[in-house]
């Protein structure tokens, strides 16, 4: 939200409206929810390609001789160990171990990093990094207005991008980024995404966003590329078992509570914020396992929503964190935290309390969908 309380607009705002997008307030930004059918957009990403405006994400640049040391102190991951041109999924936690946000950190050079935060948490992350930078020879810079972010996702995305760039896409690994030009526009080309498909995220200057969107649209015309909104992005990430902050991840959970303890790197040198409480959380998770994040697939047609109780034998055994109809499975699905005794795939007798009716659900391992390599 801007300081005046008005919604913020991306550089592609007028273009979205010209395409007839249904717009929605998302974390203070006016963003496209869908352009037509969210189901059609979802299926296009799974089978062909989709084009997203993700310019609401929060880019924070960290530079200086001690940039790596600052990030190793401020975040739970081993950021100093990331090679230039690579990226890492990590988290920033409070001193009590609660998750403030999950992040992707790109190492752009020897002493330059870009931290990408969720839109809803960008200011919180910026404030925390700025505060934690005290005593380090490093600068934390708010670059949210310096970038527009476009994503092309789906099996046809490498071909679409190859037609517009001479960058070495074949050599670009998953969770890597390289500078290049796409349709003549300077960009950071990253092989990352939030859909469960192969794809790319393109960080460009806002003034180049419309030109790049139009070039990608033209390049994708013959292979079924469609513009996609946030609604199908949510069902795509849900099928892929990817957590969403505010749903699977919250400040009241540690990474160990969320089943993502692997992102906490105790072996790295030096102290980091939350180290001791996270070590205690790790030990607690070993001796007394917390609730487990599982997949639930409906036997009927009713859709579970976040906050609905998961039940078994008349007792509440967990809570739904995300739920939606799955276009790929053709059934409603959900992610939920449940007691360990009911977390094994195939566990019988599990249901979701949907307005007083206990609807039967099958417990399955995550993700619901995994692309064929």
mmCIF file of C-alpha atoms in Angstrom:
data_model
loop_
_atom_site.group_PDB
_atom_site.id
_atom_site.type_symbol
_atom_site.label_atom_id
_atom_site.label_comp_id
_atom_site.label_asym_id
_atom_site.label_seq_id
_atom_site.Cartn_x
_atom_site.Cartn_y
_atom_site.Cartn_z
ATOM 1 C CA UNK A 1 0.000 0.000 0.000
ATOM 2 C CA UNK A 2 1.367 3.451 -0.809
ATOM 3 C CA UNK A 3 1.804 6.030 1.948
ATOM 4 C CA UNK A 4 -1.501 7.610 0.877
ATOM 5 C CA UNK A 5 -3.304 4.296 1.412
ATOM 6 C CA UNK A 6 -3.945 3.813 -2.312
ATOM 7 C CA UNK A 7 -3.224 0.529 -4.072
ATOM 8 C CA UNK A 8 0.130 0.342 -5.845
ATOM 9 C CA UNK A 9 0.149 -0.401 -9.568
ATOM 10 C CA UNK A 10 2.728 -2.332 -11.559
ATOM 11 C CA UNK A 11 4.193 -1.041 -14.816
ATOM 12 C CA UNK A 12 1.840 -3.431 -16.638
ATOM 13 C CA UNK A 13 -1.369 -2.127 -15.037
ATOM 14 C CA UNK A 14 -2.876 -0.529 -18.174
ATOM 15 C CA UNK A 15 -1.981 -3.621 -20.225
ATOM 16 C CA UNK A 16 -3.792 -5.936 -17.769
ATOM 17 C CA UNK A 17 -6.900 -3.783 -18.006
ATOM 18 C CA UNK A 18 -6.745 -3.745 -21.804
ATOM 19 C CA UNK A 19 -6.738 -7.565 -21.668
ATOM 20 C CA UNK A 20 -9.898 -7.523 -19.521
ATOM 21 C CA UNK A 21 -8.233 -8.801 -16.359
ATOM 22 C CA UNK A 22 -10.213 -9.107 -13.145
ATOM 23 C CA UNK A 23 -8.108 -7.100 -10.696
ATOM 24 C CA UNK A 24 -7.753 -7.642 -6.946
ATOM 25 C CA UNK A 25 -5.993 -6.085 -3.955
ATOM 26 C CA UNK A 26 -3.049 -8.321 -3.123
ATOM 27 C CA UNK A 27 -0.744 -7.086 -0.348
ATOM 28 C CA UNK A 28 -1.490 -3.470 -1.242
ATOM 29 C CA UNK A 29 -1.005 -3.977 -4.986
ATOM 30 C CA UNK A 30 -3.731 -3.945 -7.650
ATOM 31 C CA UNK A 31 -2.985 -7.258 -9.359
ATOM 32 C CA UNK A 32 -4.619 -9.430 -12.057
ATOM 33 C CA UNK A 33 -6.556 -12.302 -10.493
ATOM 34 C CA UNK A 34 -7.521 -13.861 -13.817
ATOM 35 C CA UNK A 35 -7.998 -12.826 -17.438
ATOM 36 C CA UNK A 36 -10.670 -15.378 -18.340
ATOM 37 C CA UNK A 37 -10.998 -18.865 -16.890
ATOM 38 C CA UNK A 38 -8.523 -19.572 -14.089
ATOM 39 C CA UNK A 39 -8.882 -23.289 -14.906
ATOM 40 C CA UNK A 40 -7.844 -22.660 -18.523
ATOM 41 C CA UNK A 41 -4.902 -20.539 -17.348
ATOM 42 C CA UNK A 42 -3.829 -23.297 -14.938
ATOM 43 C CA UNK A 43 -3.998 -25.993 -17.645
ATOM 44 C CA UNK A 44 -2.076 -23.770 -20.092
ATOM 45 C CA UNK A 45 0.849 -23.598 -17.622
ATOM 46 C CA UNK A 46 0.772 -27.368 -17.077
ATOM 47 C CA UNK A 47 0.619 -28.215 -20.807
ATOM 48 C CA UNK A 48 1.936 -25.185 -22.734
ATOM 49 C CA UNK A 49 2.939 -21.889 -21.122
ATOM 50 C CA UNK A 50 1.669 -18.985 -19.039
ATOM 51 C CA UNK A 51 2.866 -15.394 -18.631
ATOM 52 C CA UNK A 52 2.643 -13.735 -15.200
ATOM 53 C CA UNK A 53 3.218 -10.240 -13.828
ATOM 54 C CA UNK A 54 4.936 -10.695 -10.460
ATOM 55 C CA UNK A 55 6.116 -7.112 -10.042
ATOM 56 C CA UNK A 56 4.567 -6.976 -6.558
ATOM 57 C CA UNK A 57 7.396 -9.125 -5.163
ATOM 58 C CA UNK A 58 9.899 -7.264 -2.978
ATOM 59 C CA UNK A 59 13.480 -6.927 -4.242
ATOM 60 C CA UNK A 60 16.106 -5.895 -1.694
ATOM 61 C CA UNK A 61 19.739 -5.500 -2.751
ATOM 62 C CA UNK A 62 22.554 -6.182 -0.286
ATOM 63 C CA UNK A 63 26.034 -5.020 -1.303
ATOM 64 C CA UNK A 64 29.430 -4.461 0.228
ATOM 65 C CA UNK A 65 32.496 -6.330 1.496
ATOM 66 C CA UNK A 66 30.481 -7.970 4.294
ATOM 67 C CA UNK A 67 27.257 -8.589 2.354
ATOM 68 C CA UNK A 68 27.645 -12.369 2.662
ATOM 69 C CA UNK A 69 28.458 -12.147 6.369
ATOM 70 C CA UNK A 70 25.409 -9.961 6.984
ATOM 71 C CA UNK A 71 23.101 -12.382 5.150
ATOM 72 C CA UNK A 72 24.582 -15.367 6.975
ATOM 73 C CA UNK A 73 23.807 -13.587 10.253
ATOM 74 C CA UNK A 74 20.368 -12.311 9.232
ATOM 75 C CA UNK A 75 19.030 -15.460 7.500
ATOM 76 C CA UNK A 76 18.994 -19.135 8.475
ATOM 77 C CA UNK A 77 20.706 -20.379 5.295
ATOM 78 C CA UNK A 78 24.365 -20.572 4.276
ATOM 79 C CA UNK A 79 24.330 -17.641 1.877
ATOM 80 C CA UNK A 80 28.106 -17.175 1.795
ATOM 81 C CA UNK A 81 28.276 -20.631 0.197
ATOM 82 C CA UNK A 82 26.116 -19.630 -2.769
ATOM 83 C CA UNK A 83 28.217 -19.240 -5.918
ATOM 84 C CA UNK A 84 27.812 -16.135 -8.108
ATOM 85 C CA UNK A 85 25.030 -16.737 -10.627
ATOM 86 C CA UNK A 86 23.169 -19.151 -8.338
ATOM 87 C CA UNK A 87 20.135 -18.709 -6.068
ATOM 88 C CA UNK A 88 19.003 -20.268 -2.803
ATOM 89 C CA UNK A 89 15.653 -20.754 -1.087
ATOM 90 C CA UNK A 90 15.910 -19.690 2.552
ATOM 91 C CA UNK A 91 14.052 -18.007 5.402
ATOM 92 C CA UNK A 92 14.373 -15.056 7.722
ATOM 93 C CA UNK A 93 13.308 -15.813 11.301
ATOM 94 C CA UNK A 94 12.675 -13.855 14.454
ATOM 95 C CA UNK A 95 14.930 -14.315 17.494
ATOM 96 C CA UNK A 96 12.300 -16.745 18.862
ATOM 97 C CA UNK A 97 12.574 -18.866 15.690
ATOM 98 C CA UNK A 98 9.235 -17.805 14.160
ATOM 99 C CA UNK A 99 9.302 -17.451 10.364
ATOM 100 C CA UNK A 100 9.142 -13.820 9.187
ATOM 101 C CA UNK A 101 9.227 -14.816 5.506
ATOM 102 C CA UNK A 102 10.562 -17.335 3.042
ATOM 103 C CA UNK A 103 12.919 -15.852 0.474
ATOM 104 C CA UNK A 104 14.953 -16.480 -2.630
ATOM 105 C CA UNK A 105 18.452 -14.979 -2.518
ATOM 106 C CA UNK A 106 20.347 -14.488 -5.793
ATOM 107 C CA UNK A 107 24.094 -13.947 -5.715
ATOM 108 C CA UNK A 108 24.637 -11.440 -8.511
ATOM 109 C CA UNK A 109 28.387 -10.944 -7.935
ATOM 110 C CA UNK A 110 31.160 -11.368 -5.392
ATOM 111 C CA UNK A 111 29.726 -8.719 -3.077
ATOM 112 C CA UNK A 112 26.189 -8.237 -4.435
ATOM 113 C CA UNK A 113 23.028 -10.151 -3.572
ATOM 114 C CA UNK A 114 19.365 -9.723 -4.377
ATOM 115 C CA UNK A 115 16.862 -10.871 -1.744
ATOM 116 C CA UNK A 116 13.343 -11.461 -3.081
ATOM 117 C CA UNK A 117 10.641 -11.307 -0.414
ATOM 118 C CA UNK A 118 6.920 -11.968 -0.612
ATOM 119 C CA UNK A 119 4.899 -8.829 -1.352
ATOM 120 C CA UNK A 120 3.035 -9.004 1.958
ATOM 121 C CA UNK A 121 6.288 -9.171 3.943
ATOM 122 C CA UNK A 122 8.636 -6.992 1.879
ATOM 123 C CA UNK A 123 8.643 -4.087 4.341
ATOM 124 C CA UNK A 124 9.080 -6.426 7.334
ATOM 125 C CA UNK A 125 12.052 -8.118 5.627
ATOM 126 C CA UNK A 126 13.577 -4.775 4.599
ATOM 127 C CA UNK A 127 13.263 -3.450 8.160
ATOM 128 C CA UNK A 128 14.746 -6.623 9.673
ATOM 129 C CA UNK A 129 17.710 -6.688 7.268
ATOM 130 C CA UNK A 130 18.360 -2.969 7.829
ATOM 131 C CA UNK A 131 18.316 -3.470 11.597
ATOM 132 C CA UNK A 132 20.519 -6.569 11.429
ATOM 133 C CA UNK A 133 23.044 -4.766 9.183
ATOM 134 C CA UNK A 134 24.317 -2.716 12.143
ATOM 135 C CA UNK A 135 28.049 -3.343 12.540
ATOM 136 C CA UNK A 136 28.476 -4.916 9.086
ATOM 137 C CA UNK A 137 30.297 -3.230 6.193
ATOM 138 C CA UNK A 138 27.288 -3.724 3.922
ATOM 139 C CA UNK A 139 24.421 -1.693 2.498
ATOM 140 C CA UNK A 140 20.769 -2.784 2.403
ATOM 141 C CA UNK A 141 18.841 -1.074 -0.402
ATOM 142 C CA UNK A 142 15.108 -1.078 -1.096
ATOM 143 C CA UNK A 143 14.914 -1.885 -4.826
ATOM 144 C CA UNK A 144 11.183 -2.619 -5.046
ATOM 145 C CA UNK A 145 10.670 0.269 -7.477
ATOM 146 C CA UNK A 146 13.764 -0.613 -9.522
ATOM 147 C CA UNK A 147 12.346 -3.845 -10.960
ATOM 148 C CA UNK A 148 9.387 -5.252 -12.800
ATOM 149 C CA UNK A 149 9.185 -9.047 -12.656
ATOM 150 C CA UNK A 150 7.688 -11.185 -15.408
ATOM 151 C CA UNK A 151 7.500 -14.972 -15.293
ATOM 152 C CA UNK A 152 7.024 -17.370 -18.191
ATOM 153 C CA UNK A 153 6.206 -20.842 -16.875
ATOM 154 C CA UNK A 154 5.365 -24.186 -18.463
ATOM 155 C CA UNK A 155 6.845 -26.826 -20.789
ATOM 156 C CA UNK A 156 6.963 -24.434 -23.759
ATOM 157 C CA UNK A 157 8.723 -21.654 -21.810
ATOM 158 C CA UNK A 158 12.327 -22.602 -22.782
ATOM 159 C CA UNK A 159 11.436 -22.524 -26.482
ATOM 160 C CA UNK A 160 9.612 -19.206 -26.171
ATOM 161 C CA UNK A 161 12.528 -17.578 -24.365
ATOM 162 C CA UNK A 162 15.164 -19.076 -26.674
ATOM 163 C CA UNK A 163 13.522 -17.322 -29.610
ATOM 164 C CA UNK A 164 14.103 -13.957 -27.883
ATOM 165 C CA UNK A 165 17.578 -14.294 -26.311
ATOM 166 C CA UNK A 166 21.056 -15.552 -27.095
ATOM 167 C CA UNK A 167 21.669 -16.276 -23.396
ATOM 168 C CA UNK A 168 22.714 -19.876 -22.665
ATOM 169 C CA UNK A 169 19.382 -21.202 -21.394
ATOM 170 C CA UNK A 170 20.446 -24.835 -21.800
ATOM 171 C CA UNK A 171 23.309 -24.213 -19.375
ATOM 172 C CA UNK A 172 21.083 -22.335 -16.911
ATOM 173 C CA UNK A 173 20.353 -24.695 -14.043
ATOM 174 C CA UNK A 174 17.301 -24.618 -11.759
ATOM 175 C CA UNK A 175 17.844 -21.937 -9.102
ATOM 176 C CA UNK A 176 20.395 -20.044 -11.167
ATOM 177 C CA UNK A 177 20.308 -16.622 -12.773
ATOM 178 C CA UNK A 178 22.335 -14.845 -15.423
ATOM 179 C CA UNK A 179 22.305 -11.363 -16.934
ATOM 180 C CA UNK A 180 21.263 -11.211 -20.584
ATOM 181 C CA UNK A 181 18.931 -9.501 -22.984
ATOM 182 C CA UNK A 182 15.452 -10.742 -23.862
ATOM 183 C CA UNK A 183 13.883 -9.140 -26.943
ATOM 184 C CA UNK A 184 16.577 -6.457 -26.657
ATOM 185 C CA UNK A 185 15.661 -5.711 -23.023
ATOM 186 C CA UNK A 186 18.403 -6.080 -20.358
ATOM 187 C CA UNK A 187 17.248 -8.649 -17.816
ATOM 188 C CA UNK A 188 18.292 -10.935 -15.008
ATOM 189 C CA UNK A 189 17.111 -14.302 -16.342
ATOM 190 C CA UNK A 190 16.423 -16.723 -13.494
ATOM 191 C CA UNK A 191 15.349 -20.360 -13.789
ATOM 192 C CA UNK A 192 12.960 -20.174 -10.863
ATOM 193 C CA UNK A 193 9.212 -20.250 -10.388
ATOM 194 C CA UNK A 194 6.285 -21.116 -8.178
ATOM 195 C CA UNK A 195 4.243 -23.407 -10.398
ATOM 196 C CA UNK A 196 5.927 -26.818 -10.330
ATOM 197 C CA UNK A 197 6.849 -26.414 -14.013
ATOM 198 C CA UNK A 198 10.043 -25.474 -15.785
ATOM 199 C CA UNK A 199 10.134 -21.746 -16.300
ATOM 200 C CA UNK A 200 11.895 -18.436 -15.970
ATOM 201 C CA UNK A 201 11.554 -15.235 -13.992
ATOM 202 C CA UNK A 202 12.756 -12.075 -15.710
ATOM 203 C CA UNK A 203 13.803 -9.064 -13.623
ATOM 204 C CA UNK A 204 13.797 -5.902 -15.751
ATOM 205 C CA UNK A 205 13.496 -2.147 -15.347
ATOM 206 C CA UNK A 206 9.823 -1.103 -15.051
ATOM 207 C CA UNK A 207 10.059 1.018 -18.196
ATOM 208 C CA UNK A 208 10.842 -2.139 -20.227
ATOM 209 C CA UNK A 209 8.011 -4.276 -18.810
ATOM 210 C CA UNK A 210 5.339 -3.593 -21.453
ATOM 211 C CA UNK A 211 7.767 -4.074 -24.333
ATOM 212 C CA UNK A 212 8.958 -7.399 -22.892
ATOM 213 C CA UNK A 213 5.410 -8.637 -22.141
ATOM 214 C CA UNK A 214 4.381 -7.900 -25.736
ATOM 215 C CA UNK A 215 7.472 -9.638 -27.165
ATOM 216 C CA UNK A 216 6.861 -12.741 -25.021
ATOM 217 C CA UNK A 217 3.183 -12.770 -25.998
ATOM 218 C CA UNK A 218 4.085 -12.640 -29.704
ATOM 219 C CA UNK A 219 6.777 -15.322 -29.334
ATOM 220 C CA UNK A 220 4.304 -17.602 -27.545
ATOM 221 C CA UNK A 221 1.393 -17.157 -29.961
ATOM 222 C CA UNK A 222 1.983 -20.369 -31.858
ATOM 223 C CA UNK A 223 2.499 -22.600 -28.814
ATOM 224 C CA UNK A 224 -0.454 -21.674 -26.621
ATOM 225 C CA UNK A 225 1.036 -19.078 -24.226
ATOM 226 C CA UNK A 226 -1.681 -17.243 -22.285
ATOM 227 C CA UNK A 227 -1.610 -14.408 -19.722
ATOM 228 C CA UNK A 228 -2.140 -15.790 -16.210
ATOM 229 C CA UNK A 229 -3.336 -14.232 -12.967
ATOM 230 C CA UNK A 230 -2.664 -14.853 -9.295
ATOM 231 C CA UNK A 231 -5.608 -17.239 -8.932
ATOM 232 C CA UNK A 232 -4.050 -19.973 -11.088
ATOM 233 C CA UNK A 233 -0.628 -19.261 -9.588
ATOM 234 C CA UNK A 234 -2.137 -20.311 -6.263
ATOM 235 C CA UNK A 235 -3.640 -23.573 -7.566
ATOM 236 C CA UNK A 236 -0.408 -24.374 -9.429
ATOM 237 C CA UNK A 237 1.759 -23.918 -6.312
ATOM 238 C CA UNK A 238 -0.773 -25.874 -4.239
ATOM 239 C CA UNK A 239 -0.599 -28.867 -6.615
ATOM 240 C CA UNK A 240 3.211 -28.606 -6.470
ATOM 241 C CA UNK A 241 3.111 -28.682 -2.638
ATOM 242 C CA UNK A 242 4.836 -25.295 -2.338
ATOM 243 C CA UNK A 243 4.197 -23.360 0.893
ATOM 244 C CA UNK A 244 2.598 -19.907 0.916
ATOM 245 C CA UNK A 245 3.413 -17.419 3.650
ATOM 246 C CA UNK A 246 0.363 -16.729 5.796
ATOM 247 C CA UNK A 247 -0.932 -20.248 5.133
ATOM 248 C CA UNK A 248 1.701 -23.015 5.511
ATOM 249 C CA UNK A 249 4.274 -20.601 6.960
ATOM 250 C CA UNK A 250 3.614 -18.078 9.755
ATOM 251 C CA UNK A 251 5.471 -16.228 12.495
ATOM 252 C CA UNK A 252 4.052 -18.707 15.027
ATOM 253 C CA UNK A 253 5.837 -21.617 13.302
ATOM 254 C CA UNK A 254 9.567 -22.371 13.159
ATOM 255 C CA UNK A 255 11.028 -23.971 10.012
ATOM 256 C CA UNK A 256 11.069 -27.264 11.961
ATOM 257 C CA UNK A 257 7.344 -26.968 12.731
ATOM 258 C CA UNK A 258 6.778 -26.468 8.993
ATOM 259 C CA UNK A 259 8.809 -29.544 8.036
ATOM 260 C CA UNK A 260 11.417 -27.309 6.413
ATOM 261 C CA UNK A 261 14.194 -27.655 8.971
ATOM 262 C CA UNK A 262 16.562 -28.489 6.115
ATOM 263 C CA UNK A 263 16.820 -24.769 5.263
ATOM 264 C CA UNK A 264 18.407 -24.042 8.673
ATOM 265 C CA UNK A 265 22.184 -24.439 8.382
ATOM 266 C CA UNK A 266 23.631 -24.824 11.883
ATOM 267 C CA UNK A 267 26.984 -25.833 10.405
ATOM 268 C CA UNK A 268 27.706 -22.372 8.979
ATOM 269 C CA UNK A 269 30.253 -20.225 10.773
ATOM 270 C CA UNK A 270 29.251 -17.582 13.273
ATOM 271 C CA UNK A 271 26.023 -16.731 14.993
ATOM 272 C CA UNK A 272 22.724 -16.066 13.260
ATOM 273 C CA UNK A 273 19.415 -14.646 14.454
ATOM 274 C CA UNK A 274 17.392 -17.385 16.132
ATOM 275 C CA UNK A 275 20.209 -19.963 16.240
ATOM 276 C CA UNK A 276 19.689 -21.108 19.849
ATOM 277 C CA UNK A 277 15.893 -21.224 19.779
ATOM 278 C CA UNK A 278 15.998 -23.020 16.429
ATOM 279 C CA UNK A 279 18.407 -25.601 17.861
ATOM 280 C CA UNK A 280 15.903 -26.187 20.651
ATOM 281 C CA UNK A 281 13.095 -26.429 18.052
ATOM 282 C CA UNK A 282 15.117 -29.017 16.127
ATOM 283 C CA UNK A 283 15.635 -31.108 19.270
ATOM 284 C CA UNK A 284 11.957 -30.789 20.166
ATOM 285 C CA UNK A 285 10.934 -31.934 16.684
ATOM 286 C CA UNK A 286 13.161 -35.021 17.112
ATOM 287 C CA UNK A 287 11.752 -36.045 20.475
ATOM 288 C CA UNK A 288 8.170 -34.894 20.032
ATOM 289 C CA UNK A 289 7.335 -34.532 16.323
ATOM 290 C CA UNK A 290 5.135 -31.531 15.554
ATOM 291 C CA UNK A 291 2.113 -31.713 13.314
ATOM 292 C CA UNK A 292 3.054 -32.790 9.797
ATOM 293 C CA UNK A 293 2.168 -30.995 6.564
ATOM 294 C CA UNK A 294 0.291 -33.490 4.376
ATOM 295 C CA UNK A 295 -1.804 -33.521 1.236
ATOM 296 C CA UNK A 296 -5.515 -34.265 1.339
ATOM 297 C CA UNK A 297 -7.549 -35.370 -1.688
ATOM 298 C CA UNK A 298 -11.346 -35.180 -1.528
ATOM 299 C CA UNK A 299 -13.503 -38.207 -2.160
ATOM 300 C CA UNK A 300 -16.440 -35.865 -2.828
ATOM 301 C CA UNK A 301 -16.806 -32.460 -4.500
ATOM 302 C CA UNK A 302 -16.777 -30.049 -1.558
ATOM 303 C CA UNK A 303 -13.778 -27.744 -1.405
ATOM 304 C CA UNK A 304 -11.876 -27.306 1.886
ATOM 305 C CA UNK A 305 -10.623 -23.860 2.823
ATOM 306 C CA UNK A 306 -7.856 -22.540 5.073
ATOM 307 C CA UNK A 307 -8.797 -22.818 8.737
ATOM 308 C CA UNK A 308 -11.171 -25.791 8.367
ATOM 309 C CA UNK A 309 -10.636 -28.520 10.976
ATOM 310 C CA UNK A 310 -9.239 -31.915 9.972
ATOM 311 C CA UNK A 311 -10.984 -34.666 11.960
ATOM 312 C CA UNK A 312 -10.695 -38.388 12.697
ATOM 313 C CA UNK A 313 -12.790 -40.478 15.074
ATOM 314 C CA UNK A 314 -14.733 -37.414 16.165
ATOM 315 C CA UNK A 315 -11.546 -35.594 17.271
ATOM 316 C CA UNK A 316 -9.837 -32.576 15.688
ATOM 317 C CA UNK A 317 -6.429 -33.797 14.499
ATOM 318 C CA UNK A 318 -5.301 -30.833 12.399
ATOM 319 C CA UNK A 319 -6.132 -27.808 10.305
ATOM 320 C CA UNK A 320 -6.327 -27.046 6.581
ATOM 321 C CA UNK A 321 -3.823 -24.381 5.494
ATOM 322 C CA UNK A 322 -4.729 -24.149 1.761
ATOM 323 C CA UNK A 323 -7.474 -25.748 -0.298
ATOM 324 C CA UNK A 324 -8.844 -25.479 -3.835
ATOM 325 C CA UNK A 325 -10.239 -27.518 -6.707
ATOM 326 C CA UNK A 326 -7.303 -29.144 -8.549
ATOM 327 C CA UNK A 327 -7.642 -28.787 -12.330
ATOM 328 C CA UNK A 328 -4.949 -31.463 -12.821
ATOM 329 C CA UNK A 329 -6.448 -34.066 -10.470
ATOM 330 C CA UNK A 330 -10.059 -33.123 -11.162
ATOM 331 C CA UNK A 331 -10.823 -33.167 -7.417
ATOM 332 C CA UNK A 332 -10.638 -30.750 -4.471
ATOM 333 C CA UNK A 333 -7.269 -30.863 -2.689
ATOM 334 C CA UNK A 334 -5.786 -29.315 0.440
ATOM 335 C CA UNK A 335 -2.606 -28.990 2.420
ATOM 336 C CA UNK A 336 -3.045 -29.409 6.160
ATOM 337 C CA UNK A 337 -1.025 -29.773 9.342
ATOM 338 C CA UNK A 338 -2.136 -32.980 11.075
ATOM 339 C CA UNK A 339 -1.037 -34.982 14.099
ATOM 340 C CA UNK A 340 1.801 -37.430 13.267
ATOM 341 C CA UNK A 341 -0.464 -40.427 14.035
ATOM 342 C CA UNK A 342 -2.624 -39.500 11.026
ATOM 343 C CA UNK A 343 0.101 -38.249 8.676
ATOM 344 C CA UNK A 344 1.003 -41.496 6.903
ATOM 345 C CA UNK A 345 -0.239 -41.601 3.291
ATOM 346 C CA UNK A 346 -3.268 -43.866 3.073
ATOM 347 C CA UNK A 347 -4.350 -43.293 6.688
ATOM 348 C CA UNK A 348 -8.067 -44.105 6.802
ATOM 349 C CA UNK A 349 -10.911 -42.320 8.541
ATOM 350 C CA UNK A 350 -9.645 -38.775 7.988
ATOM 351 C CA UNK A 351 -12.094 -36.034 7.070
ATOM 352 C CA UNK A 352 -12.480 -32.275 6.862
ATOM 353 C CA UNK A 353 -15.199 -30.464 8.779
ATOM 354 C CA UNK A 354 -16.929 -28.426 6.071
ATOM 355 C CA UNK A 355 -19.701 -26.426 7.747
ATOM 356 C CA UNK A 356 -20.511 -29.196 10.196
ATOM 357 C CA UNK A 357 -20.313 -32.068 7.721
ATOM 358 C CA UNK A 358 -17.298 -34.391 8.002
ATOM 359 C CA UNK A 359 -16.283 -34.914 4.361
ATOM 360 C CA UNK A 360 -13.962 -37.906 3.720
ATOM 361 C CA UNK A 361 -10.425 -37.179 2.487
ATOM 362 C CA UNK A 362 -7.485 -39.355 1.512
ATOM 363 C CA UNK A 363 -4.111 -38.523 3.115
ATOM 364 C CA UNK A 364 -1.392 -38.367 0.430
ATOM 365 C CA UNK A 365 2.278 -37.424 0.265
ATOM 366 C CA UNK A 366 3.168 -34.006 -1.116
ATOM 367 C CA UNK A 367 3.404 -32.822 -3.823
ATOM 368 C CA UNK A 368 0.124 -33.700 -5.517
ATOM 369 C CA UNK A 369 1.758 -33.080 -8.895
ATOM 370 C CA UNK A 370 5.331 -33.548 -10.083
ATOM 371 C CA UNK A 371 6.305 -32.711 -13.649
ATOM 372 C CA UNK A 372 7.933 -35.328 -15.835
ATOM 373 C CA UNK A 373 11.575 -34.328 -16.354
#
